[in-house]
Coordinates of C-alpha atoms in Angstrom, one line a residue:
M511 CA 0.0 -0.1 -0.1
K512 CA 3.0 2.3 0.8
V513 CA 4.3 1.9 -2.8
A514 CA 0.9 2.8 -4.3
L515 CA 0.6 5.7 -2.2
S516 CA 4.4 7.0 -3.2
T517 CA 3.5 6.3 -7.1
F518 CA 0.2 8.3 -6.6
R519 CA 1.8 11.2 -5.0
R520 CA 4.5 11.4 -7.8
K521 CA 1.6 11.3 -10.4
I522 CA -0.2 14.0 -8.7
A523 CA 3.1 16.0 -8.5
F524 CA 3.4 15.8 -12.2
Q525 CA 0.1 16.8 -13.1
M526 CA 0.2 19.9 -10.8
R527 CA 3.5 20.9 -12.3
T528 CA 2.4 22.5 -15.4
P529 CA 4.3 24.4 -18.1
I530 CA 3.1 27.6 -16.4
W531 CA 4.3 26.2 -13.0
C532 CA 7.7 25.7 -14.3
R533 CA 8.2 29.1 -15.9
G534 CA 7.1 30.8 -12.5
Q535 CA 9.6 28.5 -10.7
A536 CA 12.4 29.1 -13.3
S537 CA 11.9 33.1 -12.9
Q538 CA 12.4 32.6 -9.2
V539 CA 15.7 30.9 -9.7
G540 CA 17.0 33.5 -12.3
D541 CA 17.2 34.7 -16.0
A542 CA 19.2 31.7 -17.3
C543 CA 17.1 29.1 -15.8
R544 CA 13.9 30.9 -17.1
E545 CA 15.7 30.8 -20.8
V546 CA 16.4 27.1 -20.3
V547 CA 12.8 26.2 -19.2
D548 CA 11.4 28.5 -22.1
Q549 CA 13.6 26.6 -24.7
L550 CA 12.8 23.2 -23.1
L551 CA 8.9 23.9 -23.4
E552 CA 9.1 26.0 -26.8
A553 CA 8.3 23.0 -28.8
N554 CA 6.6 19.6 -27.5
A555 CA 6.0 21.2 -24.2
L556 CA 4.2 17.9 -23.1
Y557 CA 6.9 15.8 -24.1
R558 CA 9.6 17.8 -22.5
L559 CA 7.7 18.9 -19.5
R560 CA 9.5 16.2 -17.3
A561 CA 12.9 17.5 -18.3
A562 CA 11.9 21.1 -17.3
Q563 CA 10.6 19.6 -13.9
G564 CA 13.7 17.8 -13.6
V565 CA 15.8 21.0 -14.0
L566 CA 13.8 22.6 -11.4
G567 CA 14.2 19.6 -9.1
L568 CA 17.8 20.2 -9.0
R569 CA 17.2 23.2 -7.0
K570 CA 16.9 20.9 -3.8
K571 CA 20.2 19.4 -4.0
Y572 CA 22.1 22.3 -5.5
G573 CA 20.3 25.4 -4.6
D574 CA 19.4 28.2 -6.6
T575 CA 22.6 30.1 -7.1
R576 CA 24.4 26.9 -8.6
L577 CA 21.4 25.9 -10.7
E578 CA 21.4 29.6 -12.1
A579 CA 25.3 29.1 -12.7
A580 CA 24.8 25.8 -14.5
C581 CA 21.8 27.0 -16.8
R582 CA 23.8 30.3 -17.8
K583 CA 26.8 27.8 -18.6
A584 CA 24.6 25.4 -20.4
V585 CA 23.0 28.1 -22.5
A586 CA 26.5 29.5 -23.3
V587 CA 27.7 26.2 -24.7
G588 CA 24.5 25.7 -26.7
D589 CA 23.1 22.7 -25.2
P590 CA 20.3 23.8 -22.6
S591 CA 19.2 20.2 -21.5
Y592 CA 18.7 18.5 -18.2
R593 CA 21.6 16.1 -18.7
T594 CA 23.9 18.8 -19.4
I595 CA 23.2 21.0 -16.6
E596 CA 22.9 17.9 -14.1
S597 CA 26.4 17.0 -15.5
I598 CA 27.8 20.5 -14.9
L599 CA 26.6 20.4 -11.2
V600 CA 27.8 16.9 -10.5
A601 CA 31.2 18.2 -11.9
G602 CA 31.0 21.3 -10.0
T603 CA 32.2 23.3 -13.0
E604 CA 29.4 25.8 -13.0
T605 CA 31.6 28.5 -11.8
D606 CA 34.6 27.7 -14.0
P607 CA 35.8 30.4 -16.4
E608 CA 34.8 30.0 -20.1
P609 CA 37.5 28.9 -22.2
E610 CA 39.2 31.3 -24.2
T611 CA 38.4 31.7 -27.7
G612 CA 40.8 33.1 -30.6
D613 CA 44.2 31.6 -31.8
G614 CA 44.7 29.5 -28.6
G615 CA 48.5 30.4 -28.7
A616 CA 48.7 29.6 -32.4
A617 CA 52.2 29.2 -33.6
A618 CA 54.0 32.5 -35.2
F619 CA 54.3 31.0 -38.6
L620 CA 50.5 31.4 -39.2
H621 CA 50.0 34.8 -40.9
G622 CA 46.3 35.1 -41.6
P623 CA 44.3 35.0 -44.5
E624 CA 46.7 37.3 -46.9
G625 CA 49.4 34.8 -46.2
L626 CA 47.2 31.9 -46.8
F627 CA 46.4 32.8 -50.6
A628 CA 49.8 34.3 -51.3
A629 CA 51.9 32.7 -53.9
T630 CA 54.7 30.8 -52.4
I631 CA 56.8 31.0 -55.8
P632 CA 56.6 34.1 -57.7
A633 CA 54.8 33.7 -61.2
H634 CA 57.7 34.8 -63.1
M635 CA 60.0 32.1 -61.8
T636 CA 57.8 29.2 -62.8
G637 CA 57.1 30.9 -66.1
E638 CA 53.4 30.4 -65.9
V639 CA 51.3 33.5 -67.1
H640 CA 48.2 34.0 -64.5
D641 CA 46.3 37.2 -66.0
D642 CA 44.0 36.4 -69.2
Q643 CA 45.3 39.4 -71.0
D644 CA 48.9 38.3 -70.7
R645 CA 48.1 34.8 -71.8
G646 CA 46.6 36.3 -75.0
D647 CA 50.0 38.2 -75.7
A648 CA 52.0 35.3 -74.9
E649 CA 49.9 33.1 -77.5
E650 CA 50.2 35.9 -80.0
A651 CA 54.0 35.9 -79.7
A652 CA 54.2 32.4 -79.9
R653 CA 52.5 32.2 -83.4

C-alpha cells in the first residue's frame, strides 16, 4: 500500500507542475534558468515537461545560485538540456571560467588570410602566366 501511495503522489505532482508552474519557478531561480525552461517548453511542451521539471528539481540538491550558474553555462555552450545541466552541477564546473577563444596560442608561422592565399613561388620564376590579358599576348607572340 505504501508503494502505491508513493506512486500516486508522484503522478499528482507531475500533473500539478504544469508549464506555467515551471516558468514561474524558473523565474524565481533566475534569468538563465527561465531561458532554459522556455527553450525546453518551446516545442513539444508536454513531451519535454518532465525535463523542465527535472531541471527545477535540481534546486533541492544544489540550490538556486548553483542551478542558475549551471543554466547560464549550458546556454552559453548551446546545450540547455537536463543532462547537461546535471553534469555541470555534478562536476562542479558551473563557476569555471569560459575557455578562451581566438588563436589559442597559435604558432608564429600562421600569417592570416593574406598569407594563406599568397603565392609561395613568384609567377615569373615558374614561367606561368596568370592573367588572361598576358596569356593572350603570350599566345600571339608564340605564333
